[in-house]
Protein backbone atom coordinates (compact mmCIF):
# COMPACT_ATOMS: atom_id res chain seq x y z
CA UNK A 1 0.00 0.00 0.00
CA UNK A 2 1.16 3.54 -0.77
CA UNK A 3 -0.14 6.74 0.82
CA UNK A 4 0.45 10.39 -0.05
CA UNK A 5 0.28 12.91 2.81
CA UNK A 6 -0.04 16.57 1.77
CA UNK A 7 0.12 19.74 3.88
CA UNK A 8 0.48 23.29 2.68
CA UNK A 9 1.12 25.72 5.52
CA UNK A 10 3.39 26.21 8.50
CA UNK A 11 5.25 23.76 10.75
CA UNK A 12 2.02 23.23 12.70
CA UNK A 13 0.33 21.87 9.57
CA UNK A 14 3.25 19.66 8.60
CA UNK A 15 4.44 18.18 11.91
CA UNK A 16 1.27 16.11 12.56
CA UNK A 17 1.73 14.34 9.23
CA UNK A 18 5.16 13.15 10.36
CA UNK A 19 3.45 11.44 13.28
CA UNK A 20 0.99 9.62 11.00
CA UNK A 21 3.72 8.77 8.50
CA UNK A 22 5.71 7.04 11.25
CA UNK A 23 2.69 4.99 12.28
CA UNK A 24 1.97 4.03 8.67
CA UNK A 25 5.55 2.91 8.11
CA UNK A 26 5.30 0.73 11.21
CA UNK A 27 2.35 -0.95 9.49
CA UNK A 28 4.39 -1.60 6.35
CA UNK A 29 2.93 1.24 4.28
CA UNK A 30 4.97 3.17 1.71
CA UNK A 31 4.56 6.89 2.55
CA UNK A 32 5.20 9.91 0.36
CA UNK A 33 5.09 13.53 1.52
CA UNK A 34 4.05 16.66 -0.37
CA UNK A 35 4.68 20.00 1.39
CA UNK A 36 6.43 23.31 0.70
CA UNK A 37 10.21 22.90 0.48
CA UNK A 38 10.74 24.75 3.81
CA UNK A 39 10.50 21.40 5.61
CA UNK A 40 12.98 19.33 3.60
CA UNK A 41 15.36 19.14 6.57
CA UNK A 42 12.59 17.85 8.84
CA UNK A 43 11.74 15.03 6.43
CA UNK A 44 15.38 14.18 5.84
CA UNK A 45 15.80 13.77 9.60
CA UNK A 46 13.09 11.10 9.73
CA UNK A 47 13.85 9.48 6.38
CA UNK A 48 10.70 10.51 4.54
CA UNK A 49 10.80 11.30 0.81
CA UNK A 50 9.49 14.79 -0.03
CA UNK A 51 7.98 16.06 -3.25
CA UNK A 52 8.07 19.86 -2.76
CA UNK A 53 5.14 22.12 -3.62
CA UNK A 54 6.18 25.38 -5.25
CA UNK A 55 8.37 27.95 -3.54
CA UNK A 56 9.14 28.22 0.21
CA UNK A 57 6.27 29.73 2.21
CA UNK A 58 8.32 31.35 4.97
CA UNK A 59 9.46 34.45 3.01
CA UNK A 60 5.93 35.17 1.81
CA UNK A 61 4.31 34.66 5.22
CA UNK A 62 6.94 36.81 6.86
CA UNK A 63 6.43 39.56 4.30
CA UNK A 64 2.64 39.62 4.70
CA UNK A 65 2.54 39.47 8.49
CA UNK A 66 5.24 42.08 8.93
CA UNK A 67 3.67 44.42 6.37
CA UNK A 68 6.57 44.25 3.89
CA UNK A 69 4.49 42.78 1.05
CA UNK A 70 0.94 43.35 -0.11
CA UNK A 71 -1.87 42.96 2.39
CA UNK A 72 -3.46 39.50 2.55
CA UNK A 73 -6.71 40.64 0.91
CA UNK A 74 -5.01 42.14 -2.13
CA UNK A 75 -4.82 39.68 -4.99
CA UNK A 76 -5.97 36.78 -2.81
CA UNK A 77 -8.10 35.07 -5.51
CA UNK A 78 -5.15 35.06 -7.93
CA UNK A 79 -2.75 33.74 -5.28
CA UNK A 80 -5.25 31.05 -4.27
CA UNK A 81 -5.72 29.98 -7.88
CA UNK A 82 -1.95 29.69 -8.31
CA UNK A 83 -1.71 27.67 -5.08
CA UNK A 84 -4.40 25.27 -6.29
CA UNK A 85 -2.69 24.73 -9.63
CA UNK A 86 0.81 24.38 -8.15
CA UNK A 87 -0.38 21.88 -5.56
CA UNK A 88 -2.25 19.88 -8.17
CA UNK A 89 0.88 19.63 -10.32
CA UNK A 90 3.00 18.38 -7.42
CA UNK A 91 0.40 15.98 -6.03
CA UNK A 92 -0.76 14.44 -9.31
CA UNK A 93 2.86 13.45 -9.99
CA UNK A 94 3.73 12.36 -6.45
CA UNK A 95 0.51 10.35 -5.99
CA UNK A 96 1.00 8.19 -9.07
CA UNK A 97 0.59 4.62 -7.83
CA UNK A 98 -0.81 5.73 -4.46
CA UNK A 99 -3.95 4.26 -2.92
CA UNK A 100 -5.16 7.33 -1.01
CA UNK A 101 -4.36 11.03 -0.51
CA UNK A 102 -4.70 12.74 2.86
CA UNK A 103 -4.58 16.55 2.82
CA UNK A 104 -4.50 19.35 5.36
CA UNK A 105 -3.47 22.99 5.60
CA UNK A 106 -4.61 25.90 3.45
CA UNK A 107 -7.84 25.14 1.62
CA UNK A 108 -6.82 26.29 -1.89
CA UNK A 109 -3.93 23.81 -1.74
CA UNK A 110 -6.21 21.06 -0.44
CA UNK A 111 -8.51 21.80 -3.40
CA UNK A 112 -5.59 21.06 -5.71
CA UNK A 113 -4.93 17.80 -3.84
CA UNK A 114 -8.54 16.69 -4.12
CA UNK A 115 -8.58 17.52 -7.82
CA UNK A 116 -5.45 15.38 -8.24
CA UNK A 117 -7.14 12.52 -6.37
CA UNK A 118 -10.20 12.87 -8.59
CA UNK A 119 -8.03 12.86 -11.72
CA UNK A 120 -6.21 9.73 -10.53
CA UNK A 121 -9.39 8.01 -9.33
CA UNK A 122 -8.20 7.41 -5.76
CA UNK A 123 -9.78 8.24 -2.37
CA UNK A 124 -9.16 11.61 -0.73
CA UNK A 125 -9.40 12.53 2.96
CA UNK A 126 -9.31 16.04 4.40
CA UNK A 127 -8.16 16.57 7.99
CA UNK A 128 -8.49 19.72 10.08
CA UNK A 129 -6.35 20.29 13.18
CA UNK A 130 -8.97 22.60 14.73
CA UNK A 131 -12.78 22.76 14.55
CA UNK A 132 -13.07 26.31 13.13
CA UNK A 133 -12.39 24.97 9.61
CA UNK A 134 -15.51 22.81 9.87
CA UNK A 135 -19.08 24.22 9.68
CA UNK A 136 -21.05 23.83 12.90
CA UNK A 137 -23.91 25.60 14.68
CA UNK A 138 -21.74 25.58 17.80
CA UNK A 139 -18.98 27.90 16.59
CA UNK A 140 -18.46 30.56 13.91
CA UNK A 141 -15.96 30.48 11.05
CA UNK A 142 -12.98 32.76 11.35
CA UNK A 143 -12.98 35.87 9.24
CA UNK A 144 -11.25 35.72 5.87
CA UNK A 145 -8.74 38.42 4.88
CA UNK A 146 -10.58 41.54 3.75
CA UNK A 147 -13.98 39.97 4.46
CA UNK A 148 -15.14 40.98 7.97
CA UNK A 149 -18.46 39.71 9.22
CA UNK A 150 -21.38 42.12 8.71
CA UNK A 151 -22.22 44.11 11.86
CA UNK A 152 -24.99 42.53 13.89
CA UNK A 153 -24.79 39.06 12.35
CA UNK A 154 -24.03 36.65 15.19
CA UNK A 155 -25.95 33.47 14.33
CA UNK A 156 -23.40 30.77 13.54
CA UNK A 157 -25.42 29.22 10.72
CA UNK A 158 -25.81 32.60 9.04
CA UNK A 159 -22.07 33.21 9.36
CA UNK A 160 -21.29 29.83 7.81
CA UNK A 161 -23.65 30.63 4.91
CA UNK A 162 -21.71 33.85 4.39
CA UNK A 163 -18.48 31.89 4.58
CA UNK A 164 -19.72 29.62 1.79
CA UNK A 165 -20.25 32.65 -0.44
CA UNK A 166 -16.93 34.18 0.55
CA UNK A 167 -14.97 31.04 -0.23
CA UNK A 168 -16.71 30.62 -3.57
CA UNK A 169 -15.75 34.20 -4.43
CA UNK A 170 -12.16 34.01 -3.19
CA UNK A 171 -11.24 30.46 -4.13
CA UNK A 172 -13.96 28.78 -6.20
CA UNK A 173 -13.40 30.65 -9.45
CA UNK A 174 -9.72 29.77 -9.50
CA UNK A 175 -10.42 26.14 -8.69
CA UNK A 176 -12.95 25.81 -11.48
CA UNK A 177 -10.68 27.55 -13.97
CA UNK A 178 -7.97 25.03 -13.15
CA UNK A 179 -10.36 22.08 -13.32
CA UNK A 180 -11.34 23.14 -16.83
CA UNK A 181 -7.70 22.88 -17.90
CA UNK A 182 -7.52 19.22 -16.79
CA UNK A 183 -10.89 18.21 -18.22
CA UNK A 184 -12.92 18.14 -15.01
CA UNK A 185 -16.33 19.78 -14.46
CA UNK A 186 -16.81 22.78 -12.15
CA UNK A 187 -17.83 22.42 -8.52
CA UNK A 188 -20.66 24.51 -7.06
CA UNK A 189 -19.47 24.90 -3.46
CA UNK A 190 -15.74 25.22 -2.93
CA UNK A 191 -15.70 24.52 0.81
CA UNK A 192 -17.89 21.44 0.60
CA UNK A 193 -15.72 20.04 -2.18
CA UNK A 194 -12.50 20.46 -0.19
CA UNK A 195 -13.79 19.27 3.18
CA UNK A 196 -15.98 16.41 1.88
CA UNK A 197 -19.01 15.32 3.92
CA UNK A 198 -16.82 13.25 6.29
CA UNK A 199 -13.71 15.23 7.25
CA UNK A 200 -11.38 14.23 10.05
CA UNK A 201 -10.54 16.33 13.08
CA UNK A 202 -7.04 15.77 14.46
CA UNK A 203 -7.64 17.48 17.80
CA UNK A 204 -7.91 16.24 21.36
CA UNK A 205 -11.55 15.72 22.44
CA UNK A 206 -10.98 17.36 25.83
CA UNK A 207 -8.91 20.28 24.62
CA UNK A 208 -11.01 20.76 21.46
CA UNK A 209 -14.27 18.81 21.45
CA UNK A 210 -16.46 18.42 18.37
CA UNK A 211 -19.99 19.18 19.49
CA UNK A 212 -23.10 17.42 18.22
CA UNK A 213 -25.51 17.80 16.57
CA UNK A 214 -23.66 19.18 13.54
CA UNK A 215 -24.06 19.24 9.80
CA UNK A 216 -20.94 17.21 9.00
CA UNK A 217 -20.09 13.63 9.87
CA UNK A 218 -16.79 14.51 11.53
CA UNK A 219 -14.35 11.79 12.58
CA UNK A 220 -12.35 12.98 15.59
CA UNK A 221 -9.14 10.99 15.90
CA UNK A 222 -7.41 12.86 18.69
CA UNK A 223 -4.31 15.01 18.15
CA UNK A 224 -1.42 13.57 16.14
CA UNK A 225 1.72 13.49 18.27
CA UNK A 226 5.06 12.67 16.74
CA UNK A 227 7.06 10.18 18.80
CA UNK A 228 10.07 12.34 19.54
CA UNK A 229 12.84 11.12 21.81
CA UNK A 230 15.45 13.65 20.71
CA UNK A 231 17.46 14.99 23.65
CA UNK A 232 17.57 18.71 24.22
CA UNK A 233 20.65 20.56 22.94
CA UNK A 234 23.45 20.56 25.49
CA UNK A 235 23.35 24.34 25.98
CA UNK A 236 19.58 24.26 26.61
CA UNK A 237 20.01 21.42 29.08
CA UNK A 238 22.72 23.38 30.89
CA UNK A 239 20.48 26.45 31.12
CA UNK A 240 17.58 24.43 32.52
CA UNK A 241 19.80 22.87 35.18
CA UNK A 242 21.30 26.21 36.20
CA UNK A 243 18.22 27.49 38.03
CA UNK A 244 14.47 27.35 38.55
CA UNK A 245 12.22 26.39 35.62
CA UNK A 246 12.11 29.27 33.11
CA UNK A 247 9.17 30.69 31.19
CA UNK A 248 9.29 29.65 27.53
CA UNK A 249 8.43 32.39 25.02
CA UNK A 250 8.05 31.53 21.33
CA UNK A 251 5.74 32.20 18.41
CA UNK A 252 6.59 29.28 16.15
CA UNK A 253 6.01 29.90 12.46
CA UNK A 254 4.46 33.34 13.05
CA UNK A 255 6.67 36.34 12.18
CA UNK A 256 5.99 39.43 14.31
CA UNK A 257 5.77 43.02 13.07
CA UNK A 258 7.94 44.25 15.95
CA UNK A 259 9.96 41.20 16.90
CA UNK A 260 12.51 43.17 18.91
CA UNK A 261 9.79 44.99 20.85
CA UNK A 262 7.89 41.77 21.54
CA UNK A 263 11.03 40.01 22.77
CA UNK A 264 11.95 42.94 24.99
CA UNK A 265 8.44 43.18 26.48
CA UNK A 266 8.31 39.44 27.12
CA UNK A 267 11.71 39.28 28.78
CA UNK A 268 10.97 42.26 31.02
CA UNK A 269 7.54 40.92 32.00
CA UNK A 270 8.91 37.48 32.87
CA UNK A 271 11.83 38.94 34.83
CA UNK A 272 9.41 41.13 36.78
CA UNK A 273 7.77 37.91 37.95
CA UNK A 274 11.12 36.65 39.23
CA UNK A 275 11.48 34.06 36.50
CA UNK A 276 14.15 33.18 33.97
CA UNK A 277 13.37 33.26 30.24
CA UNK A 278 13.87 30.69 27.48
CA UNK A 279 13.32 32.58 24.23
CA UNK A 280 12.60 30.58 21.07
CA UNK A 281 13.79 32.32 17.90
CA UNK A 282 11.20 30.82 15.52
CA UNK A 283 10.17 32.51 12.28
CA UNK A 284 10.02 35.81 14.18
CA UNK A 285 13.79 35.63 14.79
CA UNK A 286 13.34 36.65 18.43
CA UNK A 287 16.62 37.62 20.06
CA UNK A 288 17.92 38.39 23.54
CA UNK A 289 18.72 42.09 23.89
CA UNK A 290 21.29 41.79 26.70
CA UNK A 291 23.84 39.34 28.06
CA UNK A 292 22.29 38.58 31.43
CA UNK A 293 22.48 34.92 32.36
CA UNK A 294 18.78 34.63 33.25
CA UNK A 295 17.76 34.66 29.58
CA UNK A 296 18.69 32.18 26.85
CA UNK A 297 17.73 32.01 23.16
CA UNK A 298 17.03 28.61 21.61
CA UNK A 299 16.50 27.40 18.06
CA UNK A 300 14.97 24.05 17.15
CA UNK A 301 14.21 21.94 20.24
CA UNK A 302 12.01 18.99 21.12
CA UNK A 303 8.94 20.51 22.78
CA UNK A 304 7.90 17.17 24.25
CA UNK A 305 11.16 17.11 26.20
CA UNK A 306 11.21 20.83 26.94
CA UNK A 307 7.70 21.83 28.01
CA UNK A 308 7.45 19.57 31.08
CA UNK A 309 10.46 21.47 32.47
CA UNK A 310 9.25 25.07 32.12
CA UNK A 311 7.14 27.23 34.42
CA UNK A 312 4.83 28.37 31.62
CA UNK A 313 4.63 28.53 27.83
CA UNK A 314 3.94 31.89 26.15
CA UNK A 315 3.06 31.29 22.50
CA UNK A 316 0.92 32.20 19.50
CA UNK A 317 -1.77 29.59 19.92
CA UNK A 318 -1.00 27.14 17.14
CA UNK A 319 -2.77 23.81 17.47
CA UNK A 320 0.45 21.84 17.92
CA UNK A 321 2.04 24.11 20.50
CA UNK A 322 -1.20 24.41 22.48
CA UNK A 323 -1.73 20.66 22.57
CA UNK A 324 1.89 19.81 23.37
CA UNK A 325 1.91 22.30 26.25
CA UNK A 326 -1.38 20.87 27.52
CA UNK A 327 0.02 17.33 27.39
CA UNK A 328 3.06 18.51 29.35
CA UNK A 329 0.91 20.10 32.05
CA UNK A 330 2.56 23.46 31.43
CA UNK A 331 0.44 26.58 32.12
CA UNK A 332 0.01 28.69 28.99
CA UNK A 333 -0.27 32.29 27.84
CA UNK A 334 -1.72 32.45 24.32
CA UNK A 335 -1.07 35.60 22.29
CA UNK A 336 -3.24 34.86 19.21
CA UNK A 337 -2.24 36.33 15.87
CA UNK A 338 -4.57 34.90 13.21
CA UNK A 339 -6.83 32.10 11.93
CA UNK A 340 -7.51 29.41 14.56
CA UNK A 341 -5.32 30.99 17.26
CA UNK A 342 -8.10 33.01 18.96
CA UNK A 343 -10.03 29.74 19.25
CA UNK A 344 -7.14 28.07 21.09
CA UNK A 345 -6.70 31.11 23.32
CA UNK A 346 -10.35 30.82 24.37
CA UNK A 347 -10.01 27.08 25.01
CA UNK A 348 -6.90 27.54 27.19
CA UNK A 349 -8.60 30.23 29.26
CA UNK A 350 -11.90 28.35 29.41
CA UNK A 351 -10.24 25.18 30.68
CA UNK A 352 -8.36 27.14 33.33
CA UNK A 353 -4.95 25.93 32.11
CA UNK A 354 -3.67 29.41 31.28
CA UNK A 355 -4.63 32.85 30.06
CA UNK A 356 -5.67 34.43 26.75
CA UNK A 357 -3.91 37.65 25.80
CA UNK A 358 -6.24 40.34 24.48
CA UNK A 359 -5.11 40.83 20.88
CA UNK A 360 -1.96 40.12 18.88
CA UNK A 361 0.33 42.91 20.13
CA UNK A 362 1.80 42.14 23.55
CA UNK A 363 3.29 44.85 25.76
CA UNK A 364 5.08 44.69 29.08
CA UNK A 365 1.87 45.64 30.90
CA UNK A 366 -0.41 43.23 29.04
CA UNK A 367 2.00 40.31 29.36
CA UNK A 368 2.50 41.01 33.06
CA UNK A 369 -1.22 40.65 33.64
CA UNK A 370 -1.66 37.32 31.83
CA UNK A 371 1.56 35.92 33.28
CA UNK A 372 0.09 36.50 36.70
CA UNK A 373 -2.75 34.15 35.80
CA UNK A 374 -0.55 31.51 34.18
CA UNK A 375 1.98 31.42 37.02
CA UNK A 376 -0.62 31.19 39.78
CA UNK A 377 -0.39 27.88 41.71
CA UNK A 378 -4.01 26.98 40.96
CA UNK A 379 -3.36 27.25 37.21
CA UNK A 380 -0.51 24.76 37.40
CA UNK A 381 -2.68 22.37 39.42
CA UNK A 382 -5.44 22.62 36.81
CA UNK A 383 -2.97 22.22 33.92
CA UNK A 384 -1.58 19.06 35.52
CA UNK A 385 -5.09 17.66 35.91
CA UNK A 386 -6.01 18.34 32.28
CA UNK A 387 -2.72 16.82 31.11
CA UNK A 388 -3.86 13.48 32.50
CA UNK A 389 -6.85 13.51 30.12
CA UNK A 390 -5.01 14.27 26.85
CA UNK A 391 -5.00 11.30 24.47
CA UNK A 392 -1.77 10.29 22.77
CA UNK A 393 -3.07 7.66 20.33
CA UNK A 394 -4.44 10.00 17.65
CA UNK A 395 -1.77 9.23 15.04
CA UNK A 396 -2.27 5.49 15.47
CA UNK A 397 -6.04 5.92 15.12
CA UNK A 398 -5.56 7.94 11.93
CA UNK A 399 -3.17 5.40 10.40
CA UNK A 400 -5.66 2.60 11.02
CA UNK A 401 -8.47 4.68 9.53
CA UNK A 402 -6.45 5.31 6.40
CA UNK A 403 -5.89 1.59 5.96
CA UNK A 404 -9.63 1.03 6.39
CA UNK A 405 -10.33 3.78 3.84
CA UNK A 406 -8.52 1.83 1.17
CA UNK A 407 -9.60 -1.61 2.27
Tab-separated table of N, CA and C in Angstrom, residues 8 56-76 79-80 83 106 144-146 253-258 283-284 337-339 360-361:
chain	number	residue	atom	x	y	z
A	8	UNK	N	-0.047	22.018	3.128
A	8	UNK	CA	0.484	23.293	2.676
A	8	UNK	C	0.213	24.311	3.772
A	56	UNK	N	9.271	28.178	-1.254
A	56	UNK	CA	9.143	28.221	0.207
A	56	UNK	C	8.066	29.205	0.652
A	57	UNK	N	7.348	28.864	1.723
A	57	UNK	CA	6.270	29.732	2.207
A	57	UNK	C	6.769	30.744	3.232
A	58	UNK	N	7.891	30.461	3.886
A	58	UNK	CA	8.323	31.346	4.970
A	58	UNK	C	8.550	32.792	4.511
A	59	UNK	N	9.251	33.048	3.401
A	59	UNK	CA	9.458	34.454	3.010
A	59	UNK	C	8.157	35.192	2.731
A	60	UNK	N	7.193	34.505	2.092
A	60	UNK	CA	5.932	35.172	1.806
A	60	UNK	C	5.146	35.465	3.079
A	61	UNK	N	5.044	34.465	3.967
A	61	UNK	CA	4.309	34.661	5.217
A	61	UNK	C	4.942	35.779	6.030
A	62	UNK	N	6.257	35.774	6.101
A	62	UNK	CA	6.945	36.812	6.861
A	62	UNK	C	6.677	38.183	6.267
A	63	UNK	N	6.677	38.290	4.939
A	63	UNK	CA	6.428	39.565	4.297
A	63	UNK	C	5.032	40.092	4.545
A	64	UNK	N	4.028	39.197	4.482
A	64	UNK	CA	2.644	39.618	4.697
A	64	UNK	C	2.413	40.037	6.137
A	65	UNK	N	2.850	39.205	7.096
A	65	UNK	CA	2.538	39.467	8.491
A	65	UNK	C	3.360	40.599	9.083
A	66	UNK	N	4.464	40.946	8.452
A	66	UNK	CA	5.242	42.076	8.933
A	66	UNK	C	4.976	43.335	8.121
A	67	UNK	N	4.058	43.250	7.142
A	67	UNK	CA	3.670	44.419	6.368
A	67	UNK	C	4.647	44.799	5.273
A	68	UNK	N	5.559	43.915	4.900
A	68	UNK	CA	6.566	44.245	3.894
A	68	UNK	C	6.141	43.845	2.479
A	69	UNK	N	5.048	43.077	2.361
A	69	UNK	CA	4.488	42.781	1.051
A	69	UNK	C	3.027	43.170	1.077
A	70	UNK	N	2.329	42.917	-0.018
A	70	UNK	CA	0.944	43.351	-0.114
A	70	UNK	C	0.081	42.726	0.978
A	71	UNK	N	-0.963	43.444	1.349
A	71	UNK	CA	-1.875	42.962	2.385
A	71	UNK	C	-2.528	41.665	1.948
A	72	UNK	N	-2.918	40.810	2.906
A	72	UNK	CA	-3.464	39.505	2.553
A	72	UNK	C	-4.664	39.563	1.620
A	73	UNK	N	-5.502	40.592	1.729
A	73	UNK	CA	-6.711	40.639	0.911
A	73	UNK	C	-6.434	41.031	-0.533
A	74	UNK	N	-5.304	41.669	-0.794
A	74	UNK	CA	-5.012	42.144	-2.129
A	74	UNK	C	-4.517	40.994	-3.004
A	75	UNK	N	-5.242	40.732	-4.075
A	75	UNK	CA	-4.824	39.684	-4.988
A	75	UNK	C	-5.010	38.284	-4.467
A	76	UNK	N	-5.816	38.111	-3.405
A	76	UNK	CA	-5.972	36.784	-2.806
A	76	UNK	C	-6.546	35.760	-3.781
A	79	UNK	N	-3.730	34.549	-6.013
A	79	UNK	CA	-2.750	33.737	-5.284
A	79	UNK	C	-3.328	32.369	-4.947
A	80	UNK	N	-4.606	32.335	-4.576
A	80	UNK	CA	-5.250	31.055	-4.269
A	80	UNK	C	-5.319	30.166	-5.499
A	83	UNK	N	-1.987	28.707	-6.079
A	83	UNK	CA	-1.707	27.671	-5.084
A	83	UNK	C	-2.413	26.366	-5.446
A	106	UNK	N	-3.825	24.876	4.114
A	106	UNK	CA	-4.613	25.905	3.446
A	106	UNK	C	-5.565	25.289	2.425
A	144	UNK	N	-12.222	35.810	6.947
A	144	UNK	CA	-11.247	35.719	5.869
A	144	UNK	C	-10.620	37.098	5.629
A	145	UNK	N	-9.398	37.130	5.112
A	145	UNK	CA	-8.742	38.423	4.879
A	145	UNK	C	-9.598	39.347	4.009
A	146	UNK	N	-9.822	40.555	4.503
A	146	UNK	CA	-10.584	41.537	3.751
A	146	UNK	C	-12.074	41.303	3.722
A	253	UNK	N	5.893	29.500	13.854
A	253	UNK	CA	6.010	29.903	12.457
A	253	UNK	C	5.353	31.246	12.179
A	254	UNK	N	5.101	32.036	13.217
A	254	UNK	CA	4.461	33.340	13.051
A	254	UNK	C	5.521	34.445	13.162
A	255	UNK	N	5.819	35.146	12.066
A	255	UNK	CA	6.670	36.338	12.181
A	255	UNK	C	5.905	37.436	12.916
A	256	UNK	N	6.616	38.333	13.568
A	256	UNK	CA	5.993	39.430	14.305
A	256	UNK	C	6.404	40.753	13.677
A	257	UNK	N	5.465	41.709	13.655
A	257	UNK	CA	5.768	43.016	13.068
A	257	UNK	C	6.890	43.732	13.815
A	258	UNK	N	6.909	43.605	15.131
A	258	UNK	CA	7.937	44.249	15.946
A	258	UNK	C	8.583	43.184	16.817
A	283	UNK	N	10.203	31.733	13.520
A	283	UNK	CA	10.168	32.513	12.280
A	283	UNK	C	10.181	34.013	12.569
A	284	UNK	N	9.942	34.398	13.816
A	284	UNK	CA	10.017	35.813	14.179
A	284	UNK	C	11.453	36.267	14.427
A	337	UNK	N	-2.561	35.444	16.972
A	337	UNK	CA	-2.243	36.333	15.869
A	337	UNK	C	-3.260	36.246	14.728
A	338	UNK	N	-3.757	35.049	14.416
A	338	UNK	CA	-4.575	34.898	13.211
A	338	UNK	C	-5.272	33.540	13.217
A	339	UNK	N	-6.198	33.382	12.256
A	339	UNK	CA	-6.826	32.102	11.930
A	339	UNK	C	-7.406	31.412	13.165
A	360	UNK	N	-3.211	40.682	19.372
A	360	UNK	CA	-1.958	40.117	18.876
A	360	UNK	C	-0.698	40.883	19.237
A	361	UNK	N	-0.831	42.039	19.906
A	361	UNK	CA	0.326	42.908	20.126
A	361	UNK	C	0.655	43.018	21.613
